[in-house]
Structure formats: C-alpha cells, structure tokens
JSON list of C-alpha atoms in Angstrom, two decimals:
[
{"chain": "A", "resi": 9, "resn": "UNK", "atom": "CA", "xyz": [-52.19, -84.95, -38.85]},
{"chain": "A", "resi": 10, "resn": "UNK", "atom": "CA", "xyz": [-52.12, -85.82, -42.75]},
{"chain": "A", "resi": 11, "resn": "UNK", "atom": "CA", "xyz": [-49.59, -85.16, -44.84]},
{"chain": "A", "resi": 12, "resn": "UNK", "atom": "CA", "xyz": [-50.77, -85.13, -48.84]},
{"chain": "A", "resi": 13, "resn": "UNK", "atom": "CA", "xyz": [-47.68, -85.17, -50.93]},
{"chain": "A", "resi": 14, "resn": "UNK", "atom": "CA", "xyz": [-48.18, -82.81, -54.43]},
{"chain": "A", "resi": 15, "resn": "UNK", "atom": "CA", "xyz": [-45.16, -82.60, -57.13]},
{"chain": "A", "resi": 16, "resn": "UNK", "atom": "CA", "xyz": [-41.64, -82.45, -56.31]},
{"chain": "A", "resi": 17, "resn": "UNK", "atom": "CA", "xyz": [-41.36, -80.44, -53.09]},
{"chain": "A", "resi": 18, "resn": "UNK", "atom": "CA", "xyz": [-44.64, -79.22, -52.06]},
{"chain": "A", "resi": 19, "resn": "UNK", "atom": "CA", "xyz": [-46.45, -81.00, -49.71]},
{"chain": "A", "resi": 20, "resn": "UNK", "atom": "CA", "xyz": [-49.74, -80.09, -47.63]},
{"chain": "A", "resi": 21, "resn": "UNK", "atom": "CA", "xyz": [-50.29, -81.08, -43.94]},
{"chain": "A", "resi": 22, "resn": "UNK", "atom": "CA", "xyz": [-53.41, -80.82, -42.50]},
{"chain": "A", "resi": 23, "resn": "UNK", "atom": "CA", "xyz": [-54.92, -80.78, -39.00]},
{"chain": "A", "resi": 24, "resn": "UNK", "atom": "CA", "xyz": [-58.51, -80.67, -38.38]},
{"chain": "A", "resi": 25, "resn": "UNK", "atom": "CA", "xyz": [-59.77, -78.02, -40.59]},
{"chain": "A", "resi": 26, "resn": "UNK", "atom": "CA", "xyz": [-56.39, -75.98, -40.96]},
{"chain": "A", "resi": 27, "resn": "UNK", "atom": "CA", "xyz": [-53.98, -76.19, -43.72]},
{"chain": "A", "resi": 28, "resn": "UNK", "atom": "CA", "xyz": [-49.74, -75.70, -44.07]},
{"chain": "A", "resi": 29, "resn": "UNK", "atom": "CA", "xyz": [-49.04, -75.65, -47.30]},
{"chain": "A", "resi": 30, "resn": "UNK", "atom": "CA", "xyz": [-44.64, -76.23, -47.24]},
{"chain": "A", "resi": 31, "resn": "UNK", "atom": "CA", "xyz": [-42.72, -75.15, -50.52]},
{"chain": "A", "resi": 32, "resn": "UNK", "atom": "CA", "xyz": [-45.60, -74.28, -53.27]},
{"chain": "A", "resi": 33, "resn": "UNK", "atom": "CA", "xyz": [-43.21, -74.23, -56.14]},
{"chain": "A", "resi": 34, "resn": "UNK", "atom": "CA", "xyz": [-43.33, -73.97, -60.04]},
{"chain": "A", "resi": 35, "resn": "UNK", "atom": "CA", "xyz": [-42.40, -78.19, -60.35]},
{"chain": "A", "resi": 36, "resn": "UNK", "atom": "CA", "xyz": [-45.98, -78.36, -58.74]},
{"chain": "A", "resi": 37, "resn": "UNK", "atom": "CA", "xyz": [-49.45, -78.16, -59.98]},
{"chain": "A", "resi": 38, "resn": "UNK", "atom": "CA", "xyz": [-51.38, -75.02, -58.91]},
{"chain": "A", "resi": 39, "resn": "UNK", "atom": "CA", "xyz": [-52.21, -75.70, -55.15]},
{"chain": "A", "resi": 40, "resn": "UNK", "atom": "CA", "xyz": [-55.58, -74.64, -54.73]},
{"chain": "A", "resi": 41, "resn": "UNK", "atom": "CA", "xyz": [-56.63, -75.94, -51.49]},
{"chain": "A", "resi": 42, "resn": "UNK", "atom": "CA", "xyz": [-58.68, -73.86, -48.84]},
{"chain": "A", "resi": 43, "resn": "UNK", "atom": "CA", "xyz": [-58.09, -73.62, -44.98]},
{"chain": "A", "resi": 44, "resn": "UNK", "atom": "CA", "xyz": [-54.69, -72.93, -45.21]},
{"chain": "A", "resi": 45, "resn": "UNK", "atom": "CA", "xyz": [-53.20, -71.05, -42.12]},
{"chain": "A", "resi": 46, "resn": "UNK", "atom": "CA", "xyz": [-49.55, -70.67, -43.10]},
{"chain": "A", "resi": 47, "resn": "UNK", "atom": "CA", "xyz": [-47.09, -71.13, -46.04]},
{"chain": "A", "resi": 48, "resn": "UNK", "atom": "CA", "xyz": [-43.53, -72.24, -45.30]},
{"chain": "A", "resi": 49, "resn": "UNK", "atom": "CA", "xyz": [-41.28, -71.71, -47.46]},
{"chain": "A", "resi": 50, "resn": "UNK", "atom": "CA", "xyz": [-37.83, -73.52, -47.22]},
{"chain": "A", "resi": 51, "resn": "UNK", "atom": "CA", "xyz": [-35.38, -71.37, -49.76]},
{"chain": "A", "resi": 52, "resn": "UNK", "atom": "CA", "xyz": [-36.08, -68.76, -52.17]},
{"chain": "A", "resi": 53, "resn": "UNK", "atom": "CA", "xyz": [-35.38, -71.28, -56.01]},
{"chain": "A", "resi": 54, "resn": "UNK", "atom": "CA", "xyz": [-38.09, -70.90, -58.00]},
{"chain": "A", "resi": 55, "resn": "UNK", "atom": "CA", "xyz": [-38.73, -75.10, -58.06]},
{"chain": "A", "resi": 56, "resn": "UNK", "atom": "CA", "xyz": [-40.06, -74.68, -54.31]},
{"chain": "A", "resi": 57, "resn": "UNK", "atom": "CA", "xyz": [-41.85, -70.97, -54.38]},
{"chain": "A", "resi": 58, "resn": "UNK", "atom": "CA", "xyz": [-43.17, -68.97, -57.08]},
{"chain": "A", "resi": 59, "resn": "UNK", "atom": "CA", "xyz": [-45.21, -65.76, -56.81]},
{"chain": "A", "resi": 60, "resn": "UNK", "atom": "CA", "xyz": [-47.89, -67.01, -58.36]},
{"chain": "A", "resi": 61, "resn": "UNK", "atom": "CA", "xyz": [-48.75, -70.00, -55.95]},
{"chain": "A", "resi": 62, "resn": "UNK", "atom": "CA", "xyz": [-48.19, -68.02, -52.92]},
{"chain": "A", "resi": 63, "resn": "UNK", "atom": "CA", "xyz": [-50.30, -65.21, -54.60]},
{"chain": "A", "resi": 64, "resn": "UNK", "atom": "CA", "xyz": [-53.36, -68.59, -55.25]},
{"chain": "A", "resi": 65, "resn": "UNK", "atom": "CA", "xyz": [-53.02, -69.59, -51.87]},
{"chain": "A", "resi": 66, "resn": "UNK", "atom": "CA", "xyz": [-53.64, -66.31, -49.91]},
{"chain": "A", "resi": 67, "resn": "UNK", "atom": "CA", "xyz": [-56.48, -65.83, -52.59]},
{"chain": "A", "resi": 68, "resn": "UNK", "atom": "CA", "xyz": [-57.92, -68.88, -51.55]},
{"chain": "A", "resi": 69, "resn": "UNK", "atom": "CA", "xyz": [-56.91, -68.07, -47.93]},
{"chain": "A", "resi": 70, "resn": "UNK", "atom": "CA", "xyz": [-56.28, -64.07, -47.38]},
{"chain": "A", "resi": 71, "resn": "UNK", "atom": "CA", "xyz": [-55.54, -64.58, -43.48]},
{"chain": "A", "resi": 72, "resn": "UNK", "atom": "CA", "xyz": [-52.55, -66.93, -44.20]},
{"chain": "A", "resi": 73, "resn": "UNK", "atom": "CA", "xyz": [-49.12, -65.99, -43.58]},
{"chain": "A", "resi": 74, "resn": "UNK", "atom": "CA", "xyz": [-45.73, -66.75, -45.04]},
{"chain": "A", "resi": 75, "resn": "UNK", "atom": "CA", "xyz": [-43.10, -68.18, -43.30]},
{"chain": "A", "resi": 76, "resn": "UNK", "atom": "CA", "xyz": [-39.32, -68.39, -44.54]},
{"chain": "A", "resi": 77, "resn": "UNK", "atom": "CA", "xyz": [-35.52, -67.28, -44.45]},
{"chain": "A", "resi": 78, "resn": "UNK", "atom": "CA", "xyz": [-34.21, -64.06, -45.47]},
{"chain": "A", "resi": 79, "resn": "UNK", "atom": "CA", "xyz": [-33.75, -65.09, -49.20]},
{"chain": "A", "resi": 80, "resn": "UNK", "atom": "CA", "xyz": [-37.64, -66.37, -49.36]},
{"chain": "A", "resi": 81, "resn": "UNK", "atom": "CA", "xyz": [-38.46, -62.39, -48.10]},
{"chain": "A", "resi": 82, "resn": "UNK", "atom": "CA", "xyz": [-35.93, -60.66, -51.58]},
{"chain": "A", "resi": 83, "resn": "UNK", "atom": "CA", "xyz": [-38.05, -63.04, -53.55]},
{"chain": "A", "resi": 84, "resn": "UNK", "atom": "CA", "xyz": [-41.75, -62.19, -52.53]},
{"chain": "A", "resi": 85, "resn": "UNK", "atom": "CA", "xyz": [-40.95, -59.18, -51.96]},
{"chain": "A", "resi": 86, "resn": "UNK", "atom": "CA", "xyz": [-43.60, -56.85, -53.66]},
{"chain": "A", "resi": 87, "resn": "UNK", "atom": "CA", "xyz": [-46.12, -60.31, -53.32]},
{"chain": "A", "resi": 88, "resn": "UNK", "atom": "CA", "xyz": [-46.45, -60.44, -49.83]},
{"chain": "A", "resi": 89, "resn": "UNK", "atom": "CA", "xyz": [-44.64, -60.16, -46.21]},
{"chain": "A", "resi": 90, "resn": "UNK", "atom": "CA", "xyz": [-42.61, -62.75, -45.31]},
{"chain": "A", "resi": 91, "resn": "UNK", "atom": "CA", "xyz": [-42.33, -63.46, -41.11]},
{"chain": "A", "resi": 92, "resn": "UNK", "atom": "CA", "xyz": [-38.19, -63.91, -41.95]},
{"chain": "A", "resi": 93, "resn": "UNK", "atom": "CA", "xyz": [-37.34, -67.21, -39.28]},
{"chain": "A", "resi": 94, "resn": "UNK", "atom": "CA", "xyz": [-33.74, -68.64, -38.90]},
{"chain": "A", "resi": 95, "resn": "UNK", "atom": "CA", "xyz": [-32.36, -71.70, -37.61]},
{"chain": "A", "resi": 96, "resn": "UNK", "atom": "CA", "xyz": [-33.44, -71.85, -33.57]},
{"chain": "A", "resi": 97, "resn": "UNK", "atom": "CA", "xyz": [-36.36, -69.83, -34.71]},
{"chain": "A", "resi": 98, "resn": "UNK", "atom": "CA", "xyz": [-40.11, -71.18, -33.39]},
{"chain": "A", "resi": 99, "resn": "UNK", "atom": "CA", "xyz": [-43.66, -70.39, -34.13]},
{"chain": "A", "resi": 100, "resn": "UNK", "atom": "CA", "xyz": [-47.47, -71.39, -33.56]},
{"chain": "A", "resi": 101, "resn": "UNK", "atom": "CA", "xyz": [-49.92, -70.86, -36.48]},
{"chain": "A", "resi": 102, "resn": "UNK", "atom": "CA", "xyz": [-53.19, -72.17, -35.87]},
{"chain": "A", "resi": 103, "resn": "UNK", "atom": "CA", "xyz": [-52.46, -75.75, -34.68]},
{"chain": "A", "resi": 104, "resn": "UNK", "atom": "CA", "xyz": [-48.87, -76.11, -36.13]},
{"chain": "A", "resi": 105, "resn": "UNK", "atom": "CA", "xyz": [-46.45, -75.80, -34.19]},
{"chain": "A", "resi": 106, "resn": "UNK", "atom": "CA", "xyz": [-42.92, -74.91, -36.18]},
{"chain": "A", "resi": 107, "resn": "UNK", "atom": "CA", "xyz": [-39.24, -75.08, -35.30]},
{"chain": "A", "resi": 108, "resn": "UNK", "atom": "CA", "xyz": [-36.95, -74.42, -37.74]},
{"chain": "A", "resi": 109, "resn": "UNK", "atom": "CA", "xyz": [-33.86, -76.04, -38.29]},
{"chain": "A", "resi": 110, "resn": "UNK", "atom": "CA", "xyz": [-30.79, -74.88, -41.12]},
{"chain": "A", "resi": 111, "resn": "UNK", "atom": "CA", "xyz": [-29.20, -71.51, -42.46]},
{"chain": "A", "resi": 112, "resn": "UNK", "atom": "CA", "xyz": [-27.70, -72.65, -45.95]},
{"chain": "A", "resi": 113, "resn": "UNK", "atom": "CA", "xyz": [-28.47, -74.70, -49.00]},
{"chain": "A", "resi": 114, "resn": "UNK", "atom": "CA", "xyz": [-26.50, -77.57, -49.90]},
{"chain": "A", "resi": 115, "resn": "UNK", "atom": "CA", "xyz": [-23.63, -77.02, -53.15]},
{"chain": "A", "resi": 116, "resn": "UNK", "atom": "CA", "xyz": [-24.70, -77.30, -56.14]},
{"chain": "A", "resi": 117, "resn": "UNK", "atom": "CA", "xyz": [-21.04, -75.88, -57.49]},
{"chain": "A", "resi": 118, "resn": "UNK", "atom": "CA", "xyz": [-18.65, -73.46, -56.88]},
{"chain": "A", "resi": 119, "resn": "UNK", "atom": "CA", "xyz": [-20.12, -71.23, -59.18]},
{"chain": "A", "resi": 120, "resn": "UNK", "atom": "CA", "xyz": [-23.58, -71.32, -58.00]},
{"chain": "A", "resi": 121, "resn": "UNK", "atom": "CA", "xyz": [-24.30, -69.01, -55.15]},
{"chain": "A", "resi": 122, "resn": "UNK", "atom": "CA", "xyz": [-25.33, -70.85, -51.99]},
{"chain": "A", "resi": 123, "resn": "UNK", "atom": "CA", "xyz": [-28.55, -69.27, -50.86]},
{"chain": "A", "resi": 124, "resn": "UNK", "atom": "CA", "xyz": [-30.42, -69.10, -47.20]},
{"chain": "A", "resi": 125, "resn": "UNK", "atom": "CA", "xyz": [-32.25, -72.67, -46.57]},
{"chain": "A", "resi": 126, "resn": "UNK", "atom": "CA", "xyz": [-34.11, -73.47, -43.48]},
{"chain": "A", "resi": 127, "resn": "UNK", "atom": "CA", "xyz": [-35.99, -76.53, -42.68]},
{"chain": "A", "resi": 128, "resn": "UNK", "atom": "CA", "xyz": [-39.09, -76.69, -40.95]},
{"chain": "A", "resi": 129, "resn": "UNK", "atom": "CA", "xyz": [-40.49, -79.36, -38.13]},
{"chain": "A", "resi": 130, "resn": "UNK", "atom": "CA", "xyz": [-44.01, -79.58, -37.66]},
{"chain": "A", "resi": 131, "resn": "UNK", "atom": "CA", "xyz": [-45.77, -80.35, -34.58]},
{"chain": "A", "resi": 132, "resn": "UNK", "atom": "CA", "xyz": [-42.54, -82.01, -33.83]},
{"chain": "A", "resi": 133, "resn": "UNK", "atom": "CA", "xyz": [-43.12, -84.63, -35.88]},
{"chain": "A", "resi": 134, "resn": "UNK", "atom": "CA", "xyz": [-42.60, -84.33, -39.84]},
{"chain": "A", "resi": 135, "resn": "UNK", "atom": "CA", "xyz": [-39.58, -82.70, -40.86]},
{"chain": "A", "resi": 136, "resn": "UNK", "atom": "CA", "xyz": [-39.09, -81.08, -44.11]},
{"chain": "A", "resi": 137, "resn": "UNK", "atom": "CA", "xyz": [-34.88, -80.11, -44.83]},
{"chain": "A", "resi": 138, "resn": "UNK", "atom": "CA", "xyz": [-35.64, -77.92, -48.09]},
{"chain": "A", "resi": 139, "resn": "UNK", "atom": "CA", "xyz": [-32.66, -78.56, -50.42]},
{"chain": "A", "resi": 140, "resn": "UNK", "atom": "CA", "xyz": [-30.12, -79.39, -47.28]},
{"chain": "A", "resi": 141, "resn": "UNK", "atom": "CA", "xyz": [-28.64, -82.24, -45.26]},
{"chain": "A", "resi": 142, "resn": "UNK", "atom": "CA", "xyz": [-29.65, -80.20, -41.61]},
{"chain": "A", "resi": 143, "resn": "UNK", "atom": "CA", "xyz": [-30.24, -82.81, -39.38]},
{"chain": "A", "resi": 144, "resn": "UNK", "atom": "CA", "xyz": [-32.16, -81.57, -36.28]},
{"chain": "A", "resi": 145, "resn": "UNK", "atom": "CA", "xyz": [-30.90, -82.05, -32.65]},
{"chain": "A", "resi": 146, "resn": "UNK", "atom": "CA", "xyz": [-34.19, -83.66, -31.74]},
{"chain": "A", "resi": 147, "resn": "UNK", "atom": "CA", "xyz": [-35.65, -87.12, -32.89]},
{"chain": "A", "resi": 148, "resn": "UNK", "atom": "CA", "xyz": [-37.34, -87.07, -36.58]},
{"chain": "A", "resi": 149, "resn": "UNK", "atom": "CA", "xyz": [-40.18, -89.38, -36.71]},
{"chain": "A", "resi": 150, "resn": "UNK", "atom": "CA", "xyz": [-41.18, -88.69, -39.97]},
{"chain": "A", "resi": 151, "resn": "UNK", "atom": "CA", "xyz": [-38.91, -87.17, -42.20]},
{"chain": "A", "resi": 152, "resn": "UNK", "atom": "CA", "xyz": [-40.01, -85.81, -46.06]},
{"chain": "A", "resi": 153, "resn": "UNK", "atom": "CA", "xyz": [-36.15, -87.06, -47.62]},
{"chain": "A", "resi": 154, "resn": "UNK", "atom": "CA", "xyz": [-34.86, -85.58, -50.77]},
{"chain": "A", "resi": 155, "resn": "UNK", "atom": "CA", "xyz": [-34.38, -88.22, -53.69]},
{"chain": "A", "resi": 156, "resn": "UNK", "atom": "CA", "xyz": [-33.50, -86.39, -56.42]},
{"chain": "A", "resi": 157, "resn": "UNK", "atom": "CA", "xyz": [-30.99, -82.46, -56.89]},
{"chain": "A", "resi": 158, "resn": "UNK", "atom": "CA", "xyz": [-28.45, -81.00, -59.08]},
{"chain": "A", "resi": 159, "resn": "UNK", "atom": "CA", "xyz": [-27.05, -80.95, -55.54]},
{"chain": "A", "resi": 160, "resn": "UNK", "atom": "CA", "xyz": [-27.65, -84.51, -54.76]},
{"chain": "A", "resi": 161, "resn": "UNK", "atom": "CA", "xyz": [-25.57, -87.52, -54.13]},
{"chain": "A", "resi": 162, "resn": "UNK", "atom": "CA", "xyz": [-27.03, -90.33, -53.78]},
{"chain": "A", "resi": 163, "resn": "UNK", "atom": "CA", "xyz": [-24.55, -92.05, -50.96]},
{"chain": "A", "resi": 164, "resn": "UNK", "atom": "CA", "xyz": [-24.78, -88.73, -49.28]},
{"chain": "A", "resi": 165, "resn": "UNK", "atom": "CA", "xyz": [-28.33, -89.14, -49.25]},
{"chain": "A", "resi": 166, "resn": "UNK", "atom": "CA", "xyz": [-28.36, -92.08, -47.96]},
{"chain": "A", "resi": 167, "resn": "UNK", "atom": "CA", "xyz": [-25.99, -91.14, -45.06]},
{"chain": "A", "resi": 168, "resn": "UNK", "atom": "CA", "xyz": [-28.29, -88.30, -44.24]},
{"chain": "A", "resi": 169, "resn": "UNK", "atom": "CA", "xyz": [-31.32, -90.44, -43.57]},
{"chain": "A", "resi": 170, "resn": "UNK", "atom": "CA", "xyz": [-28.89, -92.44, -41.60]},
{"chain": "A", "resi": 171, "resn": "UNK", "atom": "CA", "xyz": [-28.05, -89.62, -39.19]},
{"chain": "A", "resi": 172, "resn": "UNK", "atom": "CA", "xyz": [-31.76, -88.48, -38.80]},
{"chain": "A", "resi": 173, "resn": "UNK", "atom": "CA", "xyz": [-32.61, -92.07, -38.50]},
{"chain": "A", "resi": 174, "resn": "UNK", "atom": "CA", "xyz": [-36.62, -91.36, -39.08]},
{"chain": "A", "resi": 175, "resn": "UNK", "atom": "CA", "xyz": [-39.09, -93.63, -37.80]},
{"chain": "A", "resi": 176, "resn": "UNK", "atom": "CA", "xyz": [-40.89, -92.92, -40.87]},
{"chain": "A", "resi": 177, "resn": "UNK", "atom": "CA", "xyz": [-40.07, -91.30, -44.17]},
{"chain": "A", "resi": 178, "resn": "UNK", "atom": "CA", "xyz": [-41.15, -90.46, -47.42]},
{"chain": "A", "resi": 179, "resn": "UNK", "atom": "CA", "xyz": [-39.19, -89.73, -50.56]},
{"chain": "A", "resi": 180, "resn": "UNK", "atom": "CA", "xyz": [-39.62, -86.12, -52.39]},
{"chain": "A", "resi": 181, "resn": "UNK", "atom": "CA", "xyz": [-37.68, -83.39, -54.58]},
{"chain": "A", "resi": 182, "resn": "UNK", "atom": "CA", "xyz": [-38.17, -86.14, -57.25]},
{"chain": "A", "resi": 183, "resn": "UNK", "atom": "CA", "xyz": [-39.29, -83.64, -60.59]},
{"chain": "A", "resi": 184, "resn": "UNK", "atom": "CA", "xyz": [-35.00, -83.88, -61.65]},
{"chain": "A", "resi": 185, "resn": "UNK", "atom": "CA", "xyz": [-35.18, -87.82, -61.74]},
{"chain": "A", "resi": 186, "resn": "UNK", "atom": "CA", "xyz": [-36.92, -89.87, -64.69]},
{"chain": "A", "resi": 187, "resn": "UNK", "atom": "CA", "xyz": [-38.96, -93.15, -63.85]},
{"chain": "A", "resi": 188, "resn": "UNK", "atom": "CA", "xyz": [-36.15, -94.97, -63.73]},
{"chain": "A", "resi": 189, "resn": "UNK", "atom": "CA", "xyz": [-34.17, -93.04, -62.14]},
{"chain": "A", "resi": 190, "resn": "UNK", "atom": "CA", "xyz": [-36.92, -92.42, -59.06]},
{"chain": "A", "resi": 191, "resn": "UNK", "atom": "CA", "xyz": [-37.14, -96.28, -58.21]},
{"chain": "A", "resi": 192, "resn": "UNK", "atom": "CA", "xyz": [-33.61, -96.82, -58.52]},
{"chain": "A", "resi": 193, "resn": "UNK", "atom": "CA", "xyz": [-33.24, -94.03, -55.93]},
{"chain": "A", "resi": 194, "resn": "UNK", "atom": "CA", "xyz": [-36.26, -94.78, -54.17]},
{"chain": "A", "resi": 195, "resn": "UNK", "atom": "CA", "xyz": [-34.63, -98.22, -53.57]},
{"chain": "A", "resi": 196, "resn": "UNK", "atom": "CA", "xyz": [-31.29, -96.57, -52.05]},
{"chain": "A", "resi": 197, "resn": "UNK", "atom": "CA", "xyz": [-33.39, -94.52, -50.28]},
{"chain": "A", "resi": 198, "resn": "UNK", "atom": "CA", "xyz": [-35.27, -97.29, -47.97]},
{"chain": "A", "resi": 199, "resn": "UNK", "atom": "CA", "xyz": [-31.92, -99.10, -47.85]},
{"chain": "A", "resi": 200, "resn": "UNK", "atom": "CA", "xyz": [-30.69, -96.12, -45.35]},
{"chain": "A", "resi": 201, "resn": "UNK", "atom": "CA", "xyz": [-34.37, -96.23, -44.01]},
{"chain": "A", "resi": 202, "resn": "UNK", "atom": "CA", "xyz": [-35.59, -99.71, -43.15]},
{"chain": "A", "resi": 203, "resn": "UNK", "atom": "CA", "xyz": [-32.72, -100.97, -41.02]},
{"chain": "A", "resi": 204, "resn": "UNK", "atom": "CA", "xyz": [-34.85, -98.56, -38.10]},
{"chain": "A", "resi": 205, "resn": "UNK", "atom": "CA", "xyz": [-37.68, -97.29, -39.71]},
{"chain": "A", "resi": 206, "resn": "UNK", "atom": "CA", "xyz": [-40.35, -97.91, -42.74]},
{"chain": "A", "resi": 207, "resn": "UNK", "atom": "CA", "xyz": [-40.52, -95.95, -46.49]},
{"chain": "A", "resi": 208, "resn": "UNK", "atom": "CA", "xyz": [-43.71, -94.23, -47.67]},
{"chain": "A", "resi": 209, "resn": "UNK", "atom": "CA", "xyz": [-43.55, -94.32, -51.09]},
{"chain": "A", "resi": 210, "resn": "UNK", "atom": "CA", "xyz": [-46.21, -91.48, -52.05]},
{"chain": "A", "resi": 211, "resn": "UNK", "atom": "CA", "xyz": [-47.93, -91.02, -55.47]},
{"chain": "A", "resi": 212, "resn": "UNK", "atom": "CA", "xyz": [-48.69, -87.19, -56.19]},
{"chain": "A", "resi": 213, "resn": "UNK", "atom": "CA", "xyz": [-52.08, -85.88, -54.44]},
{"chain": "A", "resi": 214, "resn": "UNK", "atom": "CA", "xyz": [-51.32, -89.22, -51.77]},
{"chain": "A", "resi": 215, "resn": "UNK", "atom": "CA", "xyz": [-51.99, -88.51, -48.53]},
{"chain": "A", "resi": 216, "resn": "UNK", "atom": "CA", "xyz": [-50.92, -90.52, -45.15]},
{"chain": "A", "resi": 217, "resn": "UNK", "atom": "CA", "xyz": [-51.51, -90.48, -41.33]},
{"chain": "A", "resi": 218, "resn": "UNK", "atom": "CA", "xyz": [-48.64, -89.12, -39.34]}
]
C-alpha cells in the first residue's frame, strides 16, 4: 500500500491499481489522478473538500463513491451522494478496507460551530483523524498527524501522538504554518513520535510504503 502525500490534508493511498483519494480540499492542487475507487472525506471545511475536486475526481473516475459524516453530505449536496458513515461505522471499497473512528471536530472557539468529523483507518493500518484528537481503540501503525490548525496546540499535539503511539507517522494539515513554523513543529512532532516509533517527513506529491 502507498501512501502519496499532496498539500495540506489530502493524501492518496493506493493499492494495486485502485485509488482512495482522503480529504481533496481547496489547500490542495487539483487531484487528478485515475483509478480511484472511493473518496473519504473527514469533515465538511472547505480546506479538506471542495465541490470542485470531488466533481474532478469522479470525472476522472465516474464509478467512485464518497464517503463521509453527515456534515460532508449538507455540503455536496447537489454534487454528488454521500454514503453518510459515523464513528463504529465500516466499509469495503475495492481493496480498502475502512473503519471509521470520531463524531466531532476539535474547538477552534466558542464561537465557531463544532461540526461532524470522522476519521478514517485504512486497511487497518494508516489512520487519518481529520481535524480531531480521536484516538482509535485499536493499534495505529501509521498514523497521518496534524502539525498545523487554528485549532491546534502544539503540546496537545504532541500528547495525541503519544496516546496513539504510531509505529510510523507522518506530519500533515501543514498549509496554516510558514517554513519556519513547519520544522519547528515538525521537530515537536517526532519528539512525541520517536521514543516508539519513526517520523516520515513527506514533501508534497512524496509517496512511501506502508
């Protein structure tokens, strides 16, 4: 299975010939990439889907369908039908297997409406938490870690990847954060990492071997 990292959230796993494309948002460059069997979509904020992407992908690959919570369905609605999953939720999409994991976005602030977030293992292997701290109640071994949110806190971060305790992870949600301010929390990040596992530090359009 190979996971290619694109900008900010989106990432693209592929087995064999088959495609997942995971959070297609407007922080990322068009995704044009063929094959793809199934879109998952974490939460419905426009940095990890937009209408357009999802509406490129399922031109590129009409047979694919969209996965997400209840909040991802309000959004496309009028693009495309969205098979709505919750937390405890599973499904099997070509060879991807998918448990999902989560009901609700981290705070951003009291005044910001918390919306429906739900993360997504695949093949029981990578996880993806969307914009959330969910930690799963089975072992991670490769986890795709936030680095960089309105939401985020860096020693809450850090904490998280502690409790999942990946094998392996790799840092994303990193559009918010300037050069500077991705290495510095890059670094934090494979302090909370390394004491068990590694850090995969992935350039955009990087790919690596899960």
């Amino acid at each position: 299975m190979e996971v290619t990292k694109l900008e900010h959230a989106c990432q693209v796993v592929t087995e064999g010939t088959a495609r997942l494309v995971l959070d297609p948002g407007g922080f990322t460059r068009p995704v044009d990439v063929t094959g793809v069997v199934a879109v998952v979509v974490t939460h419905e904020h426009p940095d990890h889907v937009t209408p357009d992407q999802v509406r490129r992908i399922l031109d590129g690959s009409p047979g694919a369908v969209v996965i997400g919570p209840a909040g991802v369905a309000r959004a496309l609605d009028g693009v495309v039908a969205v098979d709505v999953v919750t937390a405890g939720d599973r499904r099997t999409v070509g060879p991807f297997g998918l448990t999902f994991h989560g009901t609700r976005h981290n705070v951003i602030h009291s005044s910001v409406p918390v919306v429906d977030n739900t993360g997504v293992l695949v093949n029981g292997r990578l996880f993806h938490p969307g914009d959330s701290y969910t930690v799963p109640d089975v072992p991670v071994e490769v986890l795709a870690a936030p680095v960089g949110a309105p939401w985020l806190k860096v020693a809450e971060m850090m904490d998280y990847v502690l409790a999942v305790a990946p094998r392996r992870a790799y840092p994303v949600h990193e559009a918010t954060l300037s050069d500077v301010g991705l290495d510095m929390h890059t670094g934090r990040l494979r302090e909370a990492v390394e004491p068990s596992g590694s850090l995969v530090v992935l350039q955009p359009g990087e790919s690596f071997t899960i």
